[in-house]
Coordinates of C-alpha atoms in Angstrom, one line a residue:
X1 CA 17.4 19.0 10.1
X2 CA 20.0 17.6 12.6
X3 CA 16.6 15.7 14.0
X4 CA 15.5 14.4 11.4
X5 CA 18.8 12.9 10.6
X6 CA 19.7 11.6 13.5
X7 CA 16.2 9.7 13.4
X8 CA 17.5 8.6 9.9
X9 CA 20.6 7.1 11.6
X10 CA 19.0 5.3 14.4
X11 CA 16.9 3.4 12.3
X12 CA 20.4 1.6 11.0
X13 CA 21.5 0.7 14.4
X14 CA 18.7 0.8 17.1
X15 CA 15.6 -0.6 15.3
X16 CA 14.9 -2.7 18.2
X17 CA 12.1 -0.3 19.8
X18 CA 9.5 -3.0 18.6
X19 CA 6.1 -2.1 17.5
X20 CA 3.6 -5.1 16.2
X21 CA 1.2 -5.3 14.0
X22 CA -2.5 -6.8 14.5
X23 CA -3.9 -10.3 14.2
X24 CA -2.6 -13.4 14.8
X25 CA 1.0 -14.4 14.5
X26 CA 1.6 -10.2 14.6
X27 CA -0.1 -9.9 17.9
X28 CA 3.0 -9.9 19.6
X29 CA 4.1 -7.2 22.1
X30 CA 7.6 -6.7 23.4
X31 CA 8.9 -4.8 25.6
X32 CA 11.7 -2.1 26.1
X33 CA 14.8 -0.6 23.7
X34 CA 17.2 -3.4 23.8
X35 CA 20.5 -2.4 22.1
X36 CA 21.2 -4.0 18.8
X37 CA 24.5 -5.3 19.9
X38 CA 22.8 -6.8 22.5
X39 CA 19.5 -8.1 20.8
X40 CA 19.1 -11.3 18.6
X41 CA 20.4 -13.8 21.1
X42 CA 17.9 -16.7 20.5
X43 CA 14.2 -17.2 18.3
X44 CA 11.7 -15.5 20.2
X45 CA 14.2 -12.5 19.5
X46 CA 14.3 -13.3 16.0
X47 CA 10.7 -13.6 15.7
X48 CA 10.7 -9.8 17.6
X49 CA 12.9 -8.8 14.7
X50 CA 11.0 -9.9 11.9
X51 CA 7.6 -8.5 13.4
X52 CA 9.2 -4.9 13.4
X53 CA 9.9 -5.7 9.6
X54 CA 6.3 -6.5 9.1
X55 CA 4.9 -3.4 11.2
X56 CA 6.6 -1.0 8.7
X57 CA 4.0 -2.3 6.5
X58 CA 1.4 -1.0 7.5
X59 CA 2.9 2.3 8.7
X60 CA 1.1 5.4 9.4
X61 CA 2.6 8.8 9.8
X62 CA 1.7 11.2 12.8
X63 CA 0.7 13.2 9.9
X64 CA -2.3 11.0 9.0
X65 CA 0.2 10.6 6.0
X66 CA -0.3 6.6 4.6
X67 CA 0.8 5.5 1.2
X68 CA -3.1 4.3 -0.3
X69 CA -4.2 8.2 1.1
X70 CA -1.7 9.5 -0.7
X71 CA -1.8 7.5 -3.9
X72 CA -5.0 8.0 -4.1
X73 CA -5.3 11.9 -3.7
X74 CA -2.8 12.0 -6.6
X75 CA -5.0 9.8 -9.0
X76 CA -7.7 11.3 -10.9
X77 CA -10.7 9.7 -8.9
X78 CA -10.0 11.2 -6.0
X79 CA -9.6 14.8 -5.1
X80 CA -7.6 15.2 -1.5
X81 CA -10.6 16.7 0.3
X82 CA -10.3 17.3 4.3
X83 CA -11.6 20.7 6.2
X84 CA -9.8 23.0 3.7
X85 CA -7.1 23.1 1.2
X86 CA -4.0 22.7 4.2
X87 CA -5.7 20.0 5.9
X88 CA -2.8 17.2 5.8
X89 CA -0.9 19.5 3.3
X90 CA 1.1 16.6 2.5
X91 CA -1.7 14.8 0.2
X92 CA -3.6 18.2 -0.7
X93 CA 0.0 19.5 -2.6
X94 CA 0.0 15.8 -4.2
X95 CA -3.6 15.6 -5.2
X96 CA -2.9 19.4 -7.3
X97 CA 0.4 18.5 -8.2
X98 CA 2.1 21.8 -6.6
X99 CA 4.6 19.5 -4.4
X100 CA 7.6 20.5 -4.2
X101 CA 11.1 18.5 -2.4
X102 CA 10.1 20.8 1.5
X103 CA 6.2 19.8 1.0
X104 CA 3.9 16.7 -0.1
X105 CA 4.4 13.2 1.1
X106 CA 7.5 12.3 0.1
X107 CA 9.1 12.3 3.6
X108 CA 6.8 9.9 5.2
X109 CA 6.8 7.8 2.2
X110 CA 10.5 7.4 2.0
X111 CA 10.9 7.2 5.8
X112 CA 8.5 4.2 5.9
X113 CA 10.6 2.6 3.1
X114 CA 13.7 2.7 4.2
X115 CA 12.8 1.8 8.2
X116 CA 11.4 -1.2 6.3
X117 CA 14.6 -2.1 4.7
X118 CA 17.1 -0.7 7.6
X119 CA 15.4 -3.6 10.0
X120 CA 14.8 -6.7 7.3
X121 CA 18.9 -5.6 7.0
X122 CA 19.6 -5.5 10.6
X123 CA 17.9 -8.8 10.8
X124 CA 19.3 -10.6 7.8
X125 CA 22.8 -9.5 8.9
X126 CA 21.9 -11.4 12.8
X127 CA 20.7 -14.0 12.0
X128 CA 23.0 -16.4 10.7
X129 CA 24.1 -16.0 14.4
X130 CA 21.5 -16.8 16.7
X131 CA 21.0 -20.7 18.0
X132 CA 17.6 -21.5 16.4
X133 CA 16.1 -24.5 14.4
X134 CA 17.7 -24.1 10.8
X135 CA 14.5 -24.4 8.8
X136 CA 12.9 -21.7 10.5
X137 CA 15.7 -19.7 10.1
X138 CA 15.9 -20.0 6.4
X139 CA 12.0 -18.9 6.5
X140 CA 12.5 -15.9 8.7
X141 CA 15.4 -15.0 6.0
X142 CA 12.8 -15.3 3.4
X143 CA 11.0 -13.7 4.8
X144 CA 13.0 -10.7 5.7
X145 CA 14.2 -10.7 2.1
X146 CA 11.2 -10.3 0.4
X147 CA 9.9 -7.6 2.6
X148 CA 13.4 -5.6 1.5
X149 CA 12.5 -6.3 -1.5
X150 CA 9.3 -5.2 -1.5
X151 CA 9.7 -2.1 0.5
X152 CA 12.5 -1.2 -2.5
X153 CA 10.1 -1.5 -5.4
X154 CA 7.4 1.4 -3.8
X155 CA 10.7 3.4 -2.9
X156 CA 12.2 3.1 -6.7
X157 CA 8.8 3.7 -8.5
X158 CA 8.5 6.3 -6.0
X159 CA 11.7 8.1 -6.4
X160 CA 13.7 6.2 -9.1
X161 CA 17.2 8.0 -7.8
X162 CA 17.6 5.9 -4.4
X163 CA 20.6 4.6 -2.5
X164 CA 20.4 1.1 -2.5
X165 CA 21.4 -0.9 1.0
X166 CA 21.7 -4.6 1.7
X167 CA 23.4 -4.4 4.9
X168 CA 23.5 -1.6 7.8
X169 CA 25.1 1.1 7.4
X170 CA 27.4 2.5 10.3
X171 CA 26.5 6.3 11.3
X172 CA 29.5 7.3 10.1
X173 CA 29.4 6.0 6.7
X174 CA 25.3 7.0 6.4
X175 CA 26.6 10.7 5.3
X176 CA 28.5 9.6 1.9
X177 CA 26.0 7.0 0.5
X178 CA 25.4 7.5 -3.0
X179 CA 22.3 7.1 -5.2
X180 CA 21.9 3.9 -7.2
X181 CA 21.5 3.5 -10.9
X182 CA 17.5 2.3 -10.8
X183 CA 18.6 -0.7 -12.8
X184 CA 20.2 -1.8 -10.3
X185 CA 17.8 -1.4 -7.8
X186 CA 15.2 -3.4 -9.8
X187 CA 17.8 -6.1 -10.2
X188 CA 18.3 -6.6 -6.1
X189 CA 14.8 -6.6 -6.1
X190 CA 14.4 -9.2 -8.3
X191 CA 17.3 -11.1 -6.9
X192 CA 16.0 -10.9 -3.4
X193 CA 12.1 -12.2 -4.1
X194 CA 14.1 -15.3 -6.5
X195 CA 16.2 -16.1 -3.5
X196 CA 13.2 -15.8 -0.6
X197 CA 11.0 -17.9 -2.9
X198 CA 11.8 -21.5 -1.9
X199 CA 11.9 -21.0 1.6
X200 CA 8.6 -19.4 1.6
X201 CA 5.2 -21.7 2.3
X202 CA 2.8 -22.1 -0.3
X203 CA 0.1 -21.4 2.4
X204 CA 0.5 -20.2 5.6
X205 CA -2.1 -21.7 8.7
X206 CA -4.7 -18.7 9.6
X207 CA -5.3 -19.0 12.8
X208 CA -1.7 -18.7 13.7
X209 CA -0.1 -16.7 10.9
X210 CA -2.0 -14.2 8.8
X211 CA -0.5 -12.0 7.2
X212 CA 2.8 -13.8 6.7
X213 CA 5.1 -14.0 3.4
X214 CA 3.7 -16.9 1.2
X215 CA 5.1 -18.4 -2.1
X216 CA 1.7 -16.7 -4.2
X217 CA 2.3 -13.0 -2.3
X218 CA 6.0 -13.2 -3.5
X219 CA 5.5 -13.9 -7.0
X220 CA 2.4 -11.7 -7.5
X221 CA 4.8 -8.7 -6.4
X222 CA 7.9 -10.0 -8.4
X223 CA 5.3 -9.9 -11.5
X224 CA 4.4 -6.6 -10.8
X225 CA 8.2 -5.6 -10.7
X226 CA 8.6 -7.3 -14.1
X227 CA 5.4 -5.4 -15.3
X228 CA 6.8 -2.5 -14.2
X229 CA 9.9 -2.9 -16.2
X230 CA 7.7 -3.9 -19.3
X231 CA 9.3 -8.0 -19.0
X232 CA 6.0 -8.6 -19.9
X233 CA 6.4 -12.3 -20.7
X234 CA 8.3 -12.8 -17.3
X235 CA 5.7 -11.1 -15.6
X236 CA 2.4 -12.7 -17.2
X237 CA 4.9 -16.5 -15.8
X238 CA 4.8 -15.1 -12.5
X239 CA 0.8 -14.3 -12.4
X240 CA -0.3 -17.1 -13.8
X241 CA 1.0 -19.2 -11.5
X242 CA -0.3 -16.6 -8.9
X243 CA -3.9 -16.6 -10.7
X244 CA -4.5 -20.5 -11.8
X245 CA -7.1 -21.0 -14.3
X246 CA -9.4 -17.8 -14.4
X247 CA -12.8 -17.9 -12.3
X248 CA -11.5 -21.0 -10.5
X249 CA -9.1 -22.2 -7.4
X250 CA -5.5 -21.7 -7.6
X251 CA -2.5 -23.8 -6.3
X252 CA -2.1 -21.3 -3.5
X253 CA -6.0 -21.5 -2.5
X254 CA -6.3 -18.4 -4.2
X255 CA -10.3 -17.4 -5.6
X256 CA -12.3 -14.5 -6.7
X257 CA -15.3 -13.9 -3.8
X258 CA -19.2 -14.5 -4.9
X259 CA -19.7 -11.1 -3.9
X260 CA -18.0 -8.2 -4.7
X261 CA -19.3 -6.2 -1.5
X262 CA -17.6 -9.6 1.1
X263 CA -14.2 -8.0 0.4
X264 CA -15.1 -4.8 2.0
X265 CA -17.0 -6.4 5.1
X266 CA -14.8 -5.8 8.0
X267 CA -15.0 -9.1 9.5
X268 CA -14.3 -11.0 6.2
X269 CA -10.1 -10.9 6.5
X270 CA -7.7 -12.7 5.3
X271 CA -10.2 -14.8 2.7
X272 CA -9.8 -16.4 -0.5
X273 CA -8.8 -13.2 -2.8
X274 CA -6.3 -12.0 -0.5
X275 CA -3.3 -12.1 -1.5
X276 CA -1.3 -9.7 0.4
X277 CA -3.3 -7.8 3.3
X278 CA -2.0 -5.2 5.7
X279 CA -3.9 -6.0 9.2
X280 CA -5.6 -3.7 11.5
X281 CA -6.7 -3.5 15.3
X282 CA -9.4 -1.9 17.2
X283 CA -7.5 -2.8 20.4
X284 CA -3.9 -1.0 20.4
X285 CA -5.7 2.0 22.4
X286 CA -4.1 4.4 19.9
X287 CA -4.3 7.9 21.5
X288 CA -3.7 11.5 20.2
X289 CA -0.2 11.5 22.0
X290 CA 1.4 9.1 19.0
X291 CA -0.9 9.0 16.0
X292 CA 1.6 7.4 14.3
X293 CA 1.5 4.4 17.1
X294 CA -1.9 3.6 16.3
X295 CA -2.6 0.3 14.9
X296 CA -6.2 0.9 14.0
X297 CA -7.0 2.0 10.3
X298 CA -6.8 5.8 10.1
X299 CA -8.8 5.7 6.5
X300 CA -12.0 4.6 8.3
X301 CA -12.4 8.1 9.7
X302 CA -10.5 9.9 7.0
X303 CA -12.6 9.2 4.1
X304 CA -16.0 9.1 6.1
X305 CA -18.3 12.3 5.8
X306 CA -17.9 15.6 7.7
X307 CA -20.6 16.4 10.2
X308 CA -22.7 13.5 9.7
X309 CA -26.1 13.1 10.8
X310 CA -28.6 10.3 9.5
X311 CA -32.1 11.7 10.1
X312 CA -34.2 8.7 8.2
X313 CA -35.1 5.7 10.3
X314 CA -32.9 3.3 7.6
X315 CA -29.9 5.9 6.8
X316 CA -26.5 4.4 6.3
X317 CA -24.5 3.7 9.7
X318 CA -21.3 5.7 9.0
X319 CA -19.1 7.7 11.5
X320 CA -18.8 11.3 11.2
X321 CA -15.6 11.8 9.3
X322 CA -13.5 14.2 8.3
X323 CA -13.9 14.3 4.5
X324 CA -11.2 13.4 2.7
X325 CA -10.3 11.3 -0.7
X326 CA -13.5 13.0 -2.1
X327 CA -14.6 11.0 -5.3
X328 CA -14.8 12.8 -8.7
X329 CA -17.6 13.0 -10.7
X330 CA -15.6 11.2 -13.5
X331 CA -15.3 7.8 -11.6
X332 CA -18.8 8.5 -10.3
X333 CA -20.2 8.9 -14.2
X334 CA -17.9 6.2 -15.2
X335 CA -19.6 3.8 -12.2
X336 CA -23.3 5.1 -13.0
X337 CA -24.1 1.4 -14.1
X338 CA -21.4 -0.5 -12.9
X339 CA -22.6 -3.3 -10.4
X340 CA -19.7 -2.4 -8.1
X341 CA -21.1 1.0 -7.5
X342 CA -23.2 1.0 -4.3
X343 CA -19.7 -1.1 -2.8
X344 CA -17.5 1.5 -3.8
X345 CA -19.1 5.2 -3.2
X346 CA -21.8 6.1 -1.0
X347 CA -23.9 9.0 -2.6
X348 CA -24.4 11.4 0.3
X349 CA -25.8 13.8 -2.2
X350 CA -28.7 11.7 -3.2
X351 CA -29.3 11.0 0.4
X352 CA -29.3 14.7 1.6
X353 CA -31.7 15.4 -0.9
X354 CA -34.3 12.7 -0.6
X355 CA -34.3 14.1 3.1
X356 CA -32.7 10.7 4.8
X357 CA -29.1 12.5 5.9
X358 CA -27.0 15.9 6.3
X359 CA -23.9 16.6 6.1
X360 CA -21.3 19.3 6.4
X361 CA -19.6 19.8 3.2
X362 CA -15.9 19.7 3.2
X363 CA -13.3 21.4 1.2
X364 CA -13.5 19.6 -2.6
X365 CA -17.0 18.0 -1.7
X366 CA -18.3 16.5 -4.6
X367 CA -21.3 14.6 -2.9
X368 CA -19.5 11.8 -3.3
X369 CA -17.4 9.1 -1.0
X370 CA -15.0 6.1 -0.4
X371 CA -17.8 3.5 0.5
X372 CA -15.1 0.6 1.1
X373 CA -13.7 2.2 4.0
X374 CA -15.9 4.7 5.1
X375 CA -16.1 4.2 9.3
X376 CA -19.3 2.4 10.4
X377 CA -20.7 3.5 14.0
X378 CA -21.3 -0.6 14.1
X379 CA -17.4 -1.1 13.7
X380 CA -16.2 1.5 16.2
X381 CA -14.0 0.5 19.2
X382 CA -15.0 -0.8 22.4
X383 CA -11.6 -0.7 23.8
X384 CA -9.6 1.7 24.8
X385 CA -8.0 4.5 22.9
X386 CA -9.9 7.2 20.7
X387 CA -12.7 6.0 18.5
X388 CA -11.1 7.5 15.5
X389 CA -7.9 6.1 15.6
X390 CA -9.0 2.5 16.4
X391 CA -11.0 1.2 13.3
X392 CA -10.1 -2.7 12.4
X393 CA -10.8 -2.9 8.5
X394 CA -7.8 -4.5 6.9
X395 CA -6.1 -3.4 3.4
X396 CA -5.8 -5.5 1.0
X397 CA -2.3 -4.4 -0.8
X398 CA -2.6 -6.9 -3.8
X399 CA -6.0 -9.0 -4.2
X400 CA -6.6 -11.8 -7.1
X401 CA -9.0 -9.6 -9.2
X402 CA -5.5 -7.4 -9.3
X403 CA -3.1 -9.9 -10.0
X404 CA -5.7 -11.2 -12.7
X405 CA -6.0 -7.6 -14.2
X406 CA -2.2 -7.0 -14.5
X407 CA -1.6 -10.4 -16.1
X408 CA -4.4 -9.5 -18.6
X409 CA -2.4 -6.4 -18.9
X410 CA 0.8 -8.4 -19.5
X411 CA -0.3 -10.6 -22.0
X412 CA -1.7 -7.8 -24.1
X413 CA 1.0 -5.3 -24.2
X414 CA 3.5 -8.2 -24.2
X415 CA 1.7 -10.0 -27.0
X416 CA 0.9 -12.8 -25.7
X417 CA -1.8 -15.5 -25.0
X418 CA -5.0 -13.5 -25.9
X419 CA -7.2 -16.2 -25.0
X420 CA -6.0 -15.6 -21.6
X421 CA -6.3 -12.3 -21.2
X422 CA -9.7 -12.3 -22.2
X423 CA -10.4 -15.2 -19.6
X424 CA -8.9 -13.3 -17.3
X425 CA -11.3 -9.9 -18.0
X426 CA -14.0 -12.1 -18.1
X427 CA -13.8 -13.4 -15.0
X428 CA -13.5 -10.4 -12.8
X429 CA -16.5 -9.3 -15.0
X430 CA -18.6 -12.2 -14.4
X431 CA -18.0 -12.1 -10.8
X432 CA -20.5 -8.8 -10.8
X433 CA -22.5 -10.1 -13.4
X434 CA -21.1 -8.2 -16.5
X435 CA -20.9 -9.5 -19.8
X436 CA -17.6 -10.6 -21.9
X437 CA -16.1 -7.2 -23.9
X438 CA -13.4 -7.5 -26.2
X439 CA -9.6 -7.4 -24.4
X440 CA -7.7 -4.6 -25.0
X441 CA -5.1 -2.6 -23.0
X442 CA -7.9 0.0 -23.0
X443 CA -10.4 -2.3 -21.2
X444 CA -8.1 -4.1 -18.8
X445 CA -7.2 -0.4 -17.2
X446 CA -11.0 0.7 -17.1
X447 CA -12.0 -2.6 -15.6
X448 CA -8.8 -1.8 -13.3
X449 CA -10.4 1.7 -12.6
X450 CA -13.9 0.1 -11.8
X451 CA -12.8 -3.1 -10.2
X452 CA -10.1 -1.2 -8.0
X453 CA -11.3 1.9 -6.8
X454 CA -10.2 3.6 -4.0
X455 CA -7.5 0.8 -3.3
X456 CA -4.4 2.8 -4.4
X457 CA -3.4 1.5 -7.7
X458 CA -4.6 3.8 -10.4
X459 CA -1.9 6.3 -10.0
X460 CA 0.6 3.9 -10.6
X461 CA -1.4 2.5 -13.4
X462 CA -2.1 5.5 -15.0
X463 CA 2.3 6.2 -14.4
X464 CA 3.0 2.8 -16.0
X465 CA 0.6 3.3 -19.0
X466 CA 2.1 6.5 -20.1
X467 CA -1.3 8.0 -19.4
X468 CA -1.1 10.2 -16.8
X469 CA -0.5 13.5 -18.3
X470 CA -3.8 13.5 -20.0
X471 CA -5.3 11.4 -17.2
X472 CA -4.5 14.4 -14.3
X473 CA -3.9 17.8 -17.0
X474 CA -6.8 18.9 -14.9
X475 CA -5.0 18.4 -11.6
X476 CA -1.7 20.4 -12.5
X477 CA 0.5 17.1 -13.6
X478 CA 3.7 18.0 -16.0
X479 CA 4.7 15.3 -18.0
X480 CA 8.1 14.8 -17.5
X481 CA 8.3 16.0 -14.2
X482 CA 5.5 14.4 -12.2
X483 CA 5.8 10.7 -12.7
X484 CA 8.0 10.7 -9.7
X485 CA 8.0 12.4 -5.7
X486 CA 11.4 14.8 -5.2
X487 CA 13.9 13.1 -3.1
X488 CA 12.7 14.8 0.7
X489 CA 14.7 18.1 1.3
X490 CA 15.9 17.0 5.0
X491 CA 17.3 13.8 3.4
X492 CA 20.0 16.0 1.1
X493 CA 20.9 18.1 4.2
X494 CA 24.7 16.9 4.6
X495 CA 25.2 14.1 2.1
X496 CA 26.1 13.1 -1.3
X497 CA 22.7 12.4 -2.6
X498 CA 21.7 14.4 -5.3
X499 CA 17.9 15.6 -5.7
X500 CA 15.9 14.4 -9.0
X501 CA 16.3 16.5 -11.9
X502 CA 12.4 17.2 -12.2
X503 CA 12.6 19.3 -8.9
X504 CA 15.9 20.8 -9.8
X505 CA 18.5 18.6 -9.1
X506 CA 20.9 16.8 -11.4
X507 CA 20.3 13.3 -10.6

């Protein structure tokens, strides 16, 4: 326990042992532990600070723990899968709902939240200091600010009872922080993306800065935090703007693909749907000695099958895998006809049986997989580091069929413009050749469940609906108890926090 806080407390004050994340303006590299005191004294150190914000992104725990792994296993189209039922405990206790505050992936999911708001604070509080053009400056505080922001809004709708920082926090003082009221977390949040916004640019250049902060990527997450707090009106503001007029181009460049399968083709990053995309590498040369260093996409051999063999001449090109995020047969039934289907599961059943594959089958192997990031032997690395650690498929964290989906969703729980919403349905519908159905809040979460699948969100959908005690009664989910992760055991050792009442706390 003493470890673990102590790794806790050095996050506040010595963040400076810089990681990076992949692709373009995130492909830089420095070097060494410099001390905080000592760090921030011109840009290129700035620019080193605000990178290690960013990597915590796309963080991925030694525990092949990641936040779309574990939402996913929790959802009901996914069953946790693996070699057996304690392979990656963390997301098998999760996906049955027998977590509890020692065990599931609460830990790792609040440890990558709050490393991502310790540095954005560590940062915002140097940099009104270091010599450095002043519009650049005010971007790199945007920036910083919106990635506090949105590293609060997972940790909130994770945990609800969380202690709410906007500067470091000395060692000393780390052992009495309190928990916030979650209205008042929601409110920073809020306050944080509305003060980032203008200093943000509408479009960023590609070649030199993917993956950056824009204007669109801030306001589709502040209307998600309105969603999420039922403003529905001040949320469907926020998307619109974000969506532009359904099927076509948006102020930010924003438009749906031709072809639903292009946003799943490895090479195709950072293109017109993307809104907010967490990058990956094939060249880091991630090793077994610090899983948790690799920048390479750890779903890609997660989710591909166990002990694959393609026999047939024309048999799909995947890695052997290790089986996990199983489909269920309900989202396979539910896809039977869906146009989106071949894109989104890859039927090893059918294949074993019409003789063109094997496969070993896994614990909770249903026959069916995660197509959209199942490992291809055409995409492994040619670098250094272990093949399974070093896949480059990015993640797309909020894409525009999404953002058009939850504005549909907020114009019809909210009231609002119905011609919209259905525009809005239509659209992602027409994209894979579906006809127009009638709107309804009913429709705009299947068409989320279809359209989406396998990309993290139905969990929290399901959670936001009111829906997911029918949704996951199979799985083990109380109502009442499971919409939210215990507060992590090892983070109550020693201070005033006080564990959620749901696990049996007081808070």
């Amino acid at each position: 326990m003493l470890k673990h806080k102590k790794y806790f407390a050095a996050l506040l004050v010595a963040s400076m042992a810089l990681s990076s994340c992949s692709d373009d303006f995130l492909e830089i590299k420095p070097r060494g532990t410099d001390l905080e005191s000592n760090y921030y004294q011109n840009q290129q150190e700035a620019l080193n600070g605000l990178v290690a914000v960013y990597d915590v992104v796309g963080m991925q725990s030694s525990g092949f723990v990641t936040k779309l792994t574990a939402l996913n296993s929790a959802s009901d189209d996914h069953f946790a899968g693996g070699g057996g039922p304690n392979d990656v405990t963390s997301i098998q206790v999760w996906s049955n709902y027998t977590l509890d505050p020692a065990t599931g992936p609460q830990g790792d999911l609040w440890s990558k939240g709050f490393s991502g708001v310790f540095r954005a604070n560590v940062l915002l509080q140097k940099l009104p200091q270091v010599p450095m053009d002043e519009a650049l400056k005010a971007r790199y505080r945007a920036e910083a600010t919106f990635l506090r922001a949105y590293f609060y809004f997972d940790l909130v709708r994770l945990f609800e009872n969380i202690p709410l920082f906007t500067e470091p926090v000395s060692t000393a003082d780390m052992y009495d922080v309190l928990q916030a009221n979650p209205a008042d977390v929601y409110a920073q949040i809020e306050a944080d993306i509305l003060a980032a916004l203008p200093d943000l640019p509408a479009q960023v250049n590609l070649e030199t800065e993917a993956g950056r902060a824009t204007e669109g990527m801030a306001r589709a997450v502040l209307g998600k935090v309105y969603l999420q707090q039922e403003k529905f009106a001040e949320a469907a503001e926020q998307f619109e703007m974000v969506n532009g007029t359904p099927g076509g181009t948006s102020q930010y460049g924003y438009k749906l693909l031709d072809n639903y399968a292009d946003l799943f083709a490895v090479d195709n990053k950072y293109n017109s749907e993307s809104i907010f995309e967490i990058a990956h590498t094939n060249t880091s040369n991630g090793d077994w000695g610090c899983v948790g260093c690799t920048e390479g996409n750890v779903l890609n051999i997660m989710v591909g099958p166990r002990g694959y063999n393609p026999i047939a001449e024309n048999a799909p090109d995947y890695v052997s895998g290790w089986s996990f995020l199983t489909i269920t047969p309900e989202l396979n039934n539910a896809m039977e006809n869906d146009p989106r289907k071949s894109a989104t599961i890859a039927d090893l059943d059918s294949l074993e049986k019409a003789g063109a594959v094997t496969y070993e089958k896994g614990y909770n192997n249903t026959g069916y997989f995660l197509e959209k990031f199942a490992g291809r032997q055409k995409d492994r690395s040619t670098g250094g580091g272990v093949m399974e650690l070093n896949f480059r498929q990015n993640i797309y964290e909020i894409r525009l069929a999404d953002s058009y989906l939850l504005e549909a969703e907020a114009l019809v729980r909210g009231g609002g413009n119905t011609s919209r919403a259905q525009a809005l349905l239509d659209a992602v519908r027409a994209r894979v050749g579906l006809p127009s159905i009638p709107v309804t809040i009913d429709t705009v979460l299947e068409e989320r469940r279809l359209e989406l699948a396998g990309e993290g969100h139905r969990w929290f959908d399901l959670i936001r609906n009111g829906r997911a005690a029918e949704a996951l009664a199979s799985k083990g989910f109380v109502a009442g108890k499971h919409e939210i992760l215990p507060i992590p055991l090892l983070e109550l050792d020693n201070t005033l926090m006080e564990q959620n009442q749901e696990y049996g706390g007081t808070k």
